Structure formats: structure tokens, C-alpha cells
């Protein structure tokens, strides 16, 4: 089992709709969780970090964490064409080794 | 605040040639990371530095890859000799350290080995 899994294929959403991305992880001791946005040909850009169970909101983005289910998600409200990108889930396990494990990413296409 | 700086942005070399990448982290960031990203995949850690010390290099192919971070600031990643399978984007990232784990990436170097 891969450390971080993002299984959904490309996600197409109409402009103004909600995009929902999911991520599961295998290491139960994981303590930090991040979402990165990566535009084609660019490097990953940190958009959200979450450390405790529940929801964290930042503008149009909401991250949700459920450690018991080893599950983290990202919601993008009022999706805009500029949100079209690949979204990478990253999980930091034991803070002693501070190693981020990345998923393969989910491509989001917002249709005007 | 300036972000992570990397150079060169692009590099094309023939196999068996050496290549080097340079990274300057965000000012004040003690932790520096080198990642490799293949097409359609997430970044994979090659090496992590805490100040001058390489504290996690378990995924660095040491037969051909080497890295250094002199004086705990800039870092250089070298490949010698390069192989076709080394074609990828090499990303440098930094974080503040001291219990702060958000990592910020530089623009990357796209390496093509012919």
C-alpha cells in the first residue's frame, strides 16, 4: 500500500461549483497534512496545512482531517478557471524525521 | 520575502555527463530539501539538511548523486554520471525548522538526459 493515495481521476467541475478532493494515508502516526497546488510546468505551491481533526477554512479552500479514518480532503468552493491545476496531498509522518510523502495528485479542470 | 531560488531552470545533457543544480533557500530557513519529481508523480525526497547536516539521505542514489550544504545556506546537488532515467524535475524546498513543518518549493530544474 502506498503511503499517500489519491485515487480519483481528473475532476471536471463547472465554474462556481464545489470541487472535492480526497486523500488517504497509511501511517497512523502522521501528524501534519498539507495540500499543494501545482500548475502545469510549475512547482508545487502550499495552499493549506492542517494538524488536528476537523475542518480548517482559508478563503475558498477548506481542508478536512479525520485521523481515525486516516483521511484528509480538500474542498474548493466557488471554483474558478484559475483553480485548474493538479492538487497534491502531502503527509508528514513522524516529526522526528520530517519527511513529506506525496500522493500522485489529482487534476482539477474548471469549466467556464 | 524572496522565495527559494534555483538554477539553472533547464538543463539538457548527454548521458554519462555530469550536472549540478544550485539552491538558495528562503532566508532564515534552517531545513533544506531536495526532491525529484517525475511526470505524473508527486515529488520524492532525495535528501534533507538540517543546517549543514544531511539528516535524511536514505533515498539518495549515492553511487551517482551527491549533495552539499556548506555554511548551512546554499546547497548543490550533483549527478555524475547522468543516466537516461535521471530525466526529471529537481525541486529544492525549505522550511523554517524548529517545529515548523510547512515546506516551500523553488521553481525547480527540468533535467533532460539524452
Coordinates of N, CA and C in Angstrom, one line a residue:
Chain A
X1 N 0.9 -1.2 0.0 CA 0.0 0.0 0.0 C 0.9 1.2 0.0
X2 N 0.6 2.2 -0.9 CA 1.4 3.4 -1.0 C 1.1 4.2 0.3
X3 N 2.0 5.1 0.6 CA 1.9 5.9 1.8 C 0.7 6.8 1.7
X4 N 0.6 7.5 0.6 CA -0.4 8.5 0.4 C -1.1 8.2 -0.9
X5 N -2.4 8.1 -0.9 CA -3.1 7.7 -2.1 C -4.2 8.8 -2.5
X6 N -4.1 9.1 -3.7 CA -5.1 10.0 -4.3 C -5.6 9.2 -5.5
X7 N -6.7 8.6 -5.4 CA -7.1 7.7 -6.4 C -8.0 8.2 -7.5
X8 N -8.6 9.4 -7.3 CA -9.6 9.9 -8.3 C -8.9 10.3 -9.5
X9 N -9.6 10.1 -10.7 CA -9.0 10.6 -11.9 C -9.2 12.1 -12.1
X10 N -9.0 12.6 -13.3 CA -9.2 14.1 -13.5 C -10.7 14.5 -13.1
X11 N -10.8 15.6 -12.4 CA -12.1 16.1 -11.9 C -12.4 17.3 -12.7
X12 N -13.6 17.2 -13.4 CA -14.1 18.4 -14.1 C -15.3 19.0 -13.4
X13 N -15.2 20.3 -13.1 CA -16.3 20.9 -12.4 C -16.7 22.2 -13.1
X14 N -17.9 22.6 -13.1 CA -18.3 23.8 -13.7 C -17.9 25.0 -12.9
X15 N -17.7 26.1 -13.5 CA -17.3 27.3 -12.7 C -18.4 27.6 -11.7
X16 N -18.0 27.9 -10.5 CA -18.9 28.2 -9.4 C -19.3 27.1 -8.5
X17 N -19.0 25.9 -9.0 CA -19.3 24.7 -8.2 C -18.3 24.4 -7.2
X18 N -18.5 23.3 -6.4 CA -17.6 22.9 -5.4 C -16.7 21.7 -5.9
X19 N -15.4 21.8 -5.8 CA -14.5 20.7 -6.2 C -14.1 20.0 -4.9
X20 N -14.2 18.7 -4.9 CA -13.9 17.9 -3.7 C -12.8 16.9 -4.0
X21 N -11.7 16.9 -3.2 CA -10.6 16.0 -3.4 C -10.3 15.2 -2.2
X22 N -10.0 14.0 -2.4 CA -9.8 13.1 -1.2 C -8.4 12.5 -1.2
X23 N -7.9 12.1 0.0 CA -6.6 11.6 0.1 C -6.6 10.7 1.3
X24 N -6.0 9.5 1.2 CA -5.9 8.6 2.4 C -4.4 8.3 2.6
X25 N -4.0 8.0 3.8 CA -2.6 7.8 4.1 C -2.5 6.5 5.0
X26 N -1.4 5.9 5.0 CA -1.2 4.6 5.7 C -0.6 4.7 7.1
X27 N 0.2 5.8 7.3 CA 1.0 5.8 8.6 C 0.1 6.5 9.7
X28 N -0.2 5.7 10.7 CA -1.1 6.1 11.7 C -0.5 7.2 12.6
X29 N 0.8 7.3 12.6 CA 1.5 8.3 13.4 C 1.6 9.7 12.7
X30 N 1.1 9.8 11.5 CA 1.2 11.0 10.8 C 0.6 12.2 11.6
X31 N 1.3 13.3 11.5 CA 0.9 14.4 12.4 C 0.6 15.7 11.6
X32 N 1.1 15.9 10.4 CA 0.9 17.1 9.6 C 0.4 16.8 8.2
X33 N -0.5 17.6 7.7 CA -1.1 17.3 6.5 C -1.2 18.5 5.6
X34 N -0.8 18.4 4.3 CA -0.7 19.6 3.5 C -1.4 19.4 2.2
X35 N -1.9 20.4 1.6 CA -2.3 20.4 0.2 C -1.5 21.4 -0.6
X36 N -1.0 20.9 -1.7 CA -0.2 21.8 -2.6 C -1.0 21.9 -3.9
X37 N -0.9 23.0 -4.6 CA -1.4 23.2 -5.9 C -0.3 23.3 -6.9
X38 N -0.3 22.6 -8.0 CA 0.7 22.7 -9.0 C 0.2 22.9 -10.3
X39 N 0.5 24.1 -10.9 CA 0.1 24.4 -12.3 C 1.0 23.7 -13.2
X40 N 0.6 23.4 -14.4 CA 1.4 22.7 -15.4 C 2.7 23.4 -15.6
X41 N 3.8 22.7 -15.5 CA 5.1 23.3 -15.7 C 5.6 24.1 -14.6
X42 N 4.9 24.2 -13.5 CA 5.3 24.9 -12.3 C 5.6 24.0 -11.1
X43 N 6.2 24.6 -10.1 CA 6.5 23.8 -8.9 C 5.3 23.9 -7.9
X44 N 5.2 22.9 -7.0 CA 4.1 22.9 -6.0 C 4.1 24.2 -5.1
X45 N 2.9 24.6 -4.9 CA 2.6 25.8 -4.1 C 1.7 25.4 -2.9
X46 N 2.2 25.7 -1.7 CA 1.4 25.3 -0.5 C 0.2 26.2 -0.4
X47 N -1.0 25.5 -0.3 CA -2.2 26.2 -0.1 C -2.9 26.0 1.2
X48 N -2.7 24.8 1.8 CA -3.4 24.5 3.1 C -2.5 23.6 3.9
X49 N -2.5 23.8 5.2 CA -1.9 22.9 6.2 C -2.9 22.6 7.3
X50 N -3.0 21.4 7.8 CA -3.9 21.1 8.8 C -3.2 20.0 9.7
X51 N -3.4 20.2 11.0 CA -2.7 19.4 12.0 C -3.7 18.6 13.0
X52 N -4.9 19.1 13.1 CA -5.8 18.5 14.1 C -7.1 18.1 13.4
X53 N -7.8 17.2 13.9 CA -9.1 16.7 13.4 C -10.1 17.8 13.2
X54 N -10.9 17.7 12.1 CA -11.9 18.7 11.9 C -11.6 19.5 10.6
X55 N -12.2 20.6 10.5 CA -12.2 21.5 9.3 C -11.3 22.7 9.6
X56 N -10.6 23.1 8.5 CA -9.9 24.4 8.5 C -10.2 25.1 7.2
X57 N -10.6 26.3 7.4 CA -11.1 27.1 6.2 C -10.1 28.2 6.0
X58 N -9.8 28.5 4.7 CA -9.0 29.6 4.3 C -9.5 30.1 3.0
X59 N -10.2 31.2 3.0 CA -10.8 31.7 1.8 C -11.8 30.7 1.2
X60 N -11.6 30.3 -0.1 CA -12.5 29.4 -0.7 C -12.1 27.9 -0.5
X61 N -11.0 27.7 0.2 CA -10.5 26.4 0.5 C -10.9 25.9 1.9
X62 N -11.3 24.6 2.0 CA -11.5 24.0 3.3 C -10.8 22.7 3.3
X63 N -9.9 22.5 4.3 CA -9.3 21.2 4.5 C -10.0 20.4 5.6
X64 N -10.2 19.1 5.5 CA -10.9 18.3 6.5 C -10.0 17.2 6.8
X65 N -9.8 16.9 8.1 CA -8.9 15.8 8.6 C -9.7 14.9 9.5
X66 N -9.5 13.6 9.3 CA -10.1 12.6 10.1 C -9.0 11.6 10.4
X67 N -8.3 11.7 11.5 CA -7.2 10.8 11.8 C -7.6 9.4 12.0
X68 N -8.8 9.2 12.6 CA -9.2 7.8 12.9 C -9.4 7.1 11.6
X69 N -9.9 7.7 10.6 CA -10.1 7.1 9.3 C -8.9 7.3 8.3
X70 N -7.9 8.0 8.8 CA -6.7 8.3 8.0 C -7.1 8.9 6.7
X71 N -7.7 10.0 6.8 CA -8.4 10.6 5.6 C -8.3 12.1 5.7
X72 N -7.9 12.7 4.6 CA -7.8 14.2 4.5 C -8.4 14.6 3.2
X73 N -9.2 15.7 3.2 CA -9.8 16.1 2.0 C -9.6 17.6 1.8
X74 N -9.9 18.1 0.6 CA -9.8 19.5 0.3 C -11.1 19.8 -0.5
X75 N -11.8 20.9 -0.1 CA -12.9 21.4 -0.8 C -12.5 22.8 -1.4
X76 N -12.9 23.0 -2.6 CA -12.7 24.3 -3.3 C -14.1 24.8 -3.6
X77 N -14.5 25.9 -2.9 CA -15.8 26.4 -3.2 C -15.7 27.5 -4.2
X78 N -16.9 27.7 -4.9 CA -17.0 28.7 -6.0 C -15.8 28.6 -6.9
X79 N -15.6 27.4 -7.5 CA -14.4 27.1 -8.3 C -14.3 28.1 -9.5
X80 N -13.0 28.5 -9.7 CA -12.7 29.4 -10.8 C -11.8 28.8 -11.8
X81 N -11.8 29.3 -13.0 CA -10.9 28.7 -14.0 C -9.4 28.7 -13.5
X82 N -9.1 29.7 -12.7 CA -7.7 29.7 -12.2 C -7.4 28.6 -11.2
X83 N -8.4 27.9 -10.8 CA -8.2 26.8 -9.9 C -7.8 25.5 -10.6
X84 N -7.9 25.6 -12.0 CA -7.5 24.4 -12.8 C -6.0 24.1 -12.6
X85 N -5.7 23.0 -12.0 CA -4.3 22.6 -11.6 C -4.3 21.2 -11.1
X86 N -3.2 20.7 -10.8 CA -3.1 19.4 -10.1 C -2.9 19.7 -8.6
X87 N -3.6 19.0 -7.8 CA -3.6 19.2 -6.3 C -2.9 18.0 -5.7
X88 N -1.9 18.2 -4.9 CA -1.1 17.2 -4.3 C -1.3 17.2 -2.8
X89 N -1.6 16.0 -2.3 CA -1.8 15.8 -0.9 C -0.4 15.3 -0.4
X90 N 0.0 15.9 0.8 CA 1.3 15.5 1.4 C 1.1 15.3 2.9
X91 N 1.8 14.3 3.3 CA 1.6 13.9 4.7 C 3.0 13.8 5.4
X92 N 3.1 14.4 6.5 CA 4.4 14.3 7.3 C 4.2 13.3 8.4
X93 N 5.0 12.3 8.4 CA 4.8 11.2 9.4 C 5.3 11.7 10.8
X94 N 6.3 10.9 11.2 CA 6.9 11.2 12.5 C 7.7 12.5 12.4
X95 N 7.3 13.5 13.2 CA 8.0 14.8 13.1 C 9.5 14.6 13.4
X96 N 9.9 13.5 13.9 CA 11.3 13.3 14.1 C 12.1 13.2 12.8
X97 N 11.4 12.6 11.8 CA 12.1 12.5 10.5 C 11.7 13.6 9.5
X98 N 10.5 14.2 9.8 CA 10.1 15.4 9.0 C 10.2 15.1 7.5
X99 N 9.7 14.0 7.1 CA 9.7 13.6 5.7 C 8.3 13.6 5.1
X100 N 8.1 14.5 4.1 CA 6.8 14.6 3.5 C 6.6 13.4 2.4
X101 N 5.5 12.7 2.5 CA 5.2 11.8 1.5 C 4.0 12.4 0.7
X102 N 4.2 12.4 -0.6 CA 3.2 13.0 -1.5 C 2.4 11.9 -2.3
X103 N 1.1 12.3 -2.5 CA 0.3 11.5 -3.4 C 0.7 11.8 -4.9
X104 N 0.1 11.1 -5.8 CA 0.3 11.4 -7.2 C -0.3 12.7 -7.7
X105 N -1.3 13.1 -7.0 CA -2.0 14.3 -7.3 C -3.3 14.0 -8.1
X106 N -4.2 15.0 -8.0 CA -5.5 15.0 -8.7 C -5.6 16.2 -9.6
X107 N -5.9 16.0 -10.9 CA -6.0 17.1 -11.8 C -7.5 17.6 -11.7
X108 N -7.6 18.9 -11.5 CA -8.9 19.6 -11.5 C -9.0 20.5 -12.7
X109 N -10.1 20.4 -13.4 CA -10.4 21.3 -14.6 C -11.7 22.0 -14.3
X110 N -11.6 23.3 -14.2 CA -12.8 24.1 -14.0 C -13.3 24.6 -15.4
X111 N -14.5 24.3 -15.7 CA -15.1 24.6 -17.0 C -15.9 25.9 -16.9
X112 N -15.5 26.9 -17.7 CA -16.2 28.2 -17.6 C -17.6 28.1 -18.1
Chain B
X1 N 9.2 39.0 0.9 CA 10.3 38.0 1.2 C 10.6 37.2 -0.1
X2 N 11.8 37.0 -0.4 CA 12.2 36.2 -1.6 C 11.9 34.8 -1.3
X3 N 11.5 34.0 -2.3 CA 11.3 32.6 -2.2 C 12.6 31.8 -2.4
X4 N 12.4 30.5 -2.6 CA 13.5 29.6 -2.8 C 14.0 29.9 -4.3
X5 N 15.3 30.0 -4.4 CA 15.9 30.3 -5.7 C 16.6 29.0 -6.2
X6 N 16.4 28.7 -7.5 CA 17.1 27.5 -8.0 C 17.7 27.9 -9.4
X7 N 18.8 27.3 -9.7 CA 19.4 27.5 -11.0 C 20.2 26.2 -11.4
X8 N 20.3 25.9 -12.7 CA 19.5 26.6 -13.8 C 18.1 26.1 -13.8
X9 N 17.2 26.7 -14.6 CA 15.8 26.3 -14.7 C 15.7 25.1 -15.6
X10 N 16.5 25.0 -16.6 CA 16.5 23.9 -17.6 C 17.9 23.5 -17.8
X11 N 18.1 22.2 -18.1 CA 19.4 21.6 -18.4 C 19.2 20.4 -19.3
X12 N 19.9 20.4 -20.4 CA 19.9 19.3 -21.3 C 21.3 18.8 -21.5
X13 N 21.5 17.5 -21.2 CA 22.9 17.0 -21.2 C 22.8 15.6 -21.9
X14 N 24.0 15.1 -22.3 CA 24.0 13.7 -22.8 C 24.3 12.8 -21.6
X15 N 23.9 11.6 -21.8 CA 24.2 10.6 -20.7 C 25.6 10.5 -20.5
X16 N 26.0 10.1 -19.3 CA 27.3 10.0 -18.8 C 28.0 11.3 -18.4
X17 N 27.3 12.4 -18.8 CA 27.9 13.8 -18.4 C 27.5 14.1 -17.0
X18 N 28.3 15.0 -16.3 CA 27.9 15.4 -15.0 C 27.0 16.6 -15.1
X19 N 26.2 16.9 -14.0 CA 25.4 18.0 -14.0 C 25.2 18.4 -12.5
X20 N 25.0 19.7 -12.3 CA 24.9 20.2 -10.9 C 23.7 21.2 -10.9
X21 N 23.0 21.2 -9.7 CA 21.9 22.1 -9.5 C 22.2 22.9 -8.2
X22 N 21.8 24.1 -8.2 CA 22.1 25.0 -7.1 C 20.8 25.5 -6.5
X23 N 20.7 25.7 -5.2 CA 19.6 26.1 -4.5 C 19.9 27.1 -3.4
X24 N 19.2 28.2 -3.3 CA 19.3 29.1 -2.2 C 17.9 29.2 -1.5
X25 N 17.9 28.8 -0.2 CA 16.6 28.7 0.4 C 16.1 30.0 0.9
X26 N 14.8 30.1 1.4 CA 14.3 31.3 2.0 C 15.2 31.7 3.2
X27 N 15.4 33.0 3.3 CA 16.3 33.5 4.3 C 15.7 33.0 5.7
X28 N 16.6 32.5 6.5 CA 16.2 32.1 7.9 C 15.8 30.6 8.0
X29 N 15.5 30.0 6.8 CA 15.1 28.6 6.9 C 16.3 27.7 7.1
X30 N 16.1 26.9 8.2 CA 17.3 26.0 8.5 C 17.2 24.7 7.8
X31 N 16.0 24.3 7.4 CA 15.9 22.9 6.8 C 15.8 23.1 5.3
X32 N 16.5 22.3 4.6 CA 16.5 22.3 3.1 C 16.4 20.9 2.6
X33 N 15.6 20.8 1.5 CA 15.2 19.5 1.0 C 15.5 19.5 -0.6
X34 N 15.9 18.4 -1.0 CA 16.0 18.2 -2.5 C 15.0 17.0 -2.8
X35 N 14.2 17.3 -3.8 CA 13.2 16.3 -4.3 C 13.4 16.1 -5.8
X36 N 12.9 15.0 -6.2 CA 12.9 14.7 -7.6 C 11.4 14.4 -8.0
X37 N 10.9 15.0 -9.1 CA 9.5 14.8 -9.5 C 9.5 14.3 -10.9
X38 N 9.0 13.1 -11.1 CA 8.8 12.5 -12.4 C 7.4 12.9 -12.9
X39 N 7.2 12.9 -14.2 CA 6.0 13.3 -14.8 C 4.8 12.5 -14.3
X40 N 3.8 13.1 -13.8 CA 2.6 12.5 -13.3 C 2.7 11.9 -11.9
X41 N 3.8 12.2 -11.2 CA 4.0 11.7 -9.9 C 4.2 12.9 -8.9
X42 N 4.1 12.6 -7.6 CA 4.4 13.6 -6.6 C 5.9 13.6 -6.4
X43 N 6.4 14.7 -5.8 CA 7.8 14.8 -5.5 C 8.3 13.7 -4.6
X44 N 9.5 13.2 -4.7 CA 10.1 12.2 -3.9 C 11.4 12.8 -3.2
X45 N 11.5 12.6 -2.0 CA 12.6 13.2 -1.2 C 13.9 12.5 -1.6
X46 N 14.9 13.3 -1.9 CA 16.3 12.7 -2.1 C 17.1 12.9 -0.9
X47 N 17.1 14.1 -0.3 CA 17.9 14.4 0.9 C 17.4 15.6 1.6
X48 N 17.6 15.5 2.9 CA 17.1 16.7 3.8 C 18.3 17.1 4.7
X49 N 18.5 18.4 4.7 CA 19.5 19.0 5.5 C 18.9 19.8 6.7
X50 N 19.5 19.6 7.9 CA 19.2 20.5 9.0 C 20.5 21.3 9.2
X51 N 20.4 22.6 8.8 CA 21.6 23.4 8.8 C 22.6 22.7 7.8
X52 N 23.8 22.5 8.3 CA 24.8 21.8 7.4 C 24.7 20.3 7.3
X53 N 24.0 19.7 8.2 CA 24.0 18.3 8.4 C 22.9 17.6 7.5
X54 N 23.4 16.6 6.8 CA 22.4 15.8 6.0 C 21.8 14.8 6.9
X55 N 20.6 14.9 7.3 CA 20.0 14.1 8.4 C 19.1 13.0 7.8
X56 N 18.8 13.1 6.5 CA 18.0 12.0 5.8 C 18.4 12.0 4.4
X57 N 19.3 11.0 4.1 CA 19.7 10.8 2.7 C 19.5 9.4 2.3
X58 N 18.6 8.7 2.9 CA 18.4 7.3 2.7 C 17.8 7.0 1.2
X59 N 17.2 8.0 0.6 CA 16.7 7.8 -0.7 C 17.6 8.4 -1.8
X60 N 18.8 8.9 -1.5 CA 19.7 9.4 -2.4 C 20.5 8.3 -3.0
X61 N 20.5 8.2 -4.4 CA 21.3 7.1 -5.0 C 22.8 7.5 -4.9
X62 N 23.5 7.1 -3.9 CA 24.8 7.6 -3.6 C 25.9 7.2 -4.6
X63 N 25.6 6.2 -5.4 CA 26.6 5.8 -6.4 C 26.8 6.9 -7.4
X64 N 25.8 7.7 -7.7 CA 26.0 8.8 -8.7 C 25.5 10.2 -8.2
X65 N 24.8 10.2 -7.1 CA 24.3 11.5 -6.6 C 25.1 11.9 -5.4
X66 N 25.4 13.2 -5.3 CA 26.0 13.8 -4.1 C 25.4 15.2 -3.9
X67 N 25.5 15.6 -2.7 CA 24.9 16.9 -2.3 C 25.8 17.5 -1.2
X68 N 25.7 18.8 -1.1 CA 26.4 19.5 0.0 C 25.7 20.8 0.3
X69 N 25.8 21.2 1.5 CA 25.2 22.4 2.0 C 26.2 23.1 2.9
X70 N 27.2 23.8 2.3 CA 28.2 24.4 3.0 C 27.7 25.6 3.7
X71 N 28.1 25.9 5.0 CA 27.7 27.0 5.8 C 26.2 27.1 6.1
X72 N 25.5 26.0 5.8 CA 24.1 25.9 6.2 C 23.2 26.8 5.4
X73 N 23.6 27.3 4.2 CA 22.7 28.1 3.5 C 22.4 27.5 2.1
X74 N 23.2 27.9 1.1 CA 23.1 27.4 -0.2 C 23.4 25.9 -0.3
X75 N 22.8 25.2 -1.3 CA 23.1 23.8 -1.4 C 23.3 23.5 -2.9
X76 N 24.1 22.4 -3.2 CA 24.3 22.0 -4.5 C 24.0 20.5 -4.6
X77 N 23.3 20.0 -5.6 CA 23.0 18.6 -5.9 C 23.7 18.3 -7.2
X78 N 24.5 17.2 -7.1 CA 25.3 16.8 -8.3 C 24.9 15.4 -8.7
X79 N 24.9 15.2 -10.0 CA 24.8 13.8 -10.6 C 26.0 13.6 -11.5
X80 N 26.7 12.5 -11.2 CA 27.8 12.1 -12.1 C 28.0 10.6 -12.0
X81 N 27.9 9.9 -13.2 CA 27.4 10.4 -14.4 C 25.9 10.3 -14.5
X82 N 25.3 11.1 -15.4 CA 23.9 11.1 -15.5 C 23.5 9.9 -16.4
X83 N 22.3 9.4 -16.1 CA 21.7 8.3 -16.9 C 20.4 8.8 -17.5
X84 N 19.9 8.1 -18.5 CA 18.6 8.5 -19.1 C 17.5 8.6 -18.1
X85 N 17.5 7.7 -17.1 CA 16.4 7.7 -16.2 C 16.4 8.8 -15.2
X86 N 17.5 9.6 -15.2 CA 17.6 10.8 -14.3 C 16.8 12.0 -14.8
X87 N 16.2 11.9 -16.0 CA 15.4 13.0 -16.6 C 14.2 13.2 -15.7
X88 N 14.1 14.4 -15.1 CA 13.0 14.7 -14.2 C 13.1 16.2 -13.8
X89 N 12.2 16.6 -13.0 CA 12.4 17.9 -12.4 C 12.9 17.8 -11.0
X90 N 14.0 18.6 -10.7 CA 14.6 18.5 -9.4 C 14.2 19.8 -8.7
X91 N 13.6 19.5 -7.5 CA 13.0 20.6 -6.8 C 13.7 20.8 -5.4
X92 N 14.0 22.0 -5.1 CA 14.5 22.3 -3.8 C 13.4 23.0 -3.0
X93 N 13.3 22.7 -1.7 CA 12.4 23.2 -0.8 C 13.0 23.6 0.5
X94 N 12.4 24.5 1.2 CA 13.0 24.8 2.5 C 11.8 25.0 3.5
X95 N 12.2 24.8 4.8 CA 11.2 25.1 5.9 C 12.0 25.7 7.0
X96 N 11.2 26.4 7.9 CA 11.8 27.2 9.0 C 12.6 26.2 9.9
X97 N 12.0 25.0 10.1 CA 12.6 24.1 11.1 C 12.0 24.5 12.5
X98 N 12.6 24.0 13.5 CA 12.3 24.3 14.9 C 10.8 24.1 15.1
X99 N 10.3 23.0 14.6 CA 8.9 22.6 14.9 C 7.9 23.2 13.9
X100 N 8.4 23.9 12.9 CA 7.5 24.5 11.8 C 7.8 23.6 10.5
X101 N 6.7 23.0 10.0 CA 6.9 22.0 9.0 C 6.5 22.3 7.6
X102 N 5.9 23.5 7.4 CA 5.5 23.9 6.1 C 6.7 24.0 5.2
X103 N 6.7 23.3 4.0 CA 7.8 23.4 3.1 C 7.4 24.2 1.9
X104 N 8.3 25.1 1.4 CA 8.1 25.9 0.3 C 9.1 25.6 -0.8
X105 N 8.6 25.4 -2.0 CA 9.4 24.9 -3.1 C 9.9 26.1 -4.0
X106 N 11.1 25.8 -4.5 CA 11.6 26.7 -5.6 C 11.0 26.3 -6.9
X107 N 11.4 27.0 -8.0 CA 10.8 26.8 -9.3 C 11.2 25.4 -9.9
X108 N 12.3 24.8 -9.5 CA 12.7 23.6 -10.0 C 13.7 23.7 -11.2
X109 N 14.4 22.6 -11.4 CA 15.3 22.5 -12.6 C 14.8 21.3 -13.4
X110 N 14.4 21.5 -14.6 CA 14.0 20.4 -15.5 C 15.2 19.9 -16.2
X111 N 15.6 18.6 -15.9 CA 16.7 18.0 -16.5 C 16.3 17.0 -17.6
X112 N 16.9 17.1 -18.7 CA 16.7 16.2 -19.8 C 18.0 15.5 -20.1
X113 N 18.1 14.2 -20.0 CA 19.3 13.5 -20.3 C 19.1 12.7 -21.7
X114 N 19.9 13.0 -22.6 CA 19.7 12.4 -24.0 C 20.7 11.2 -24.2

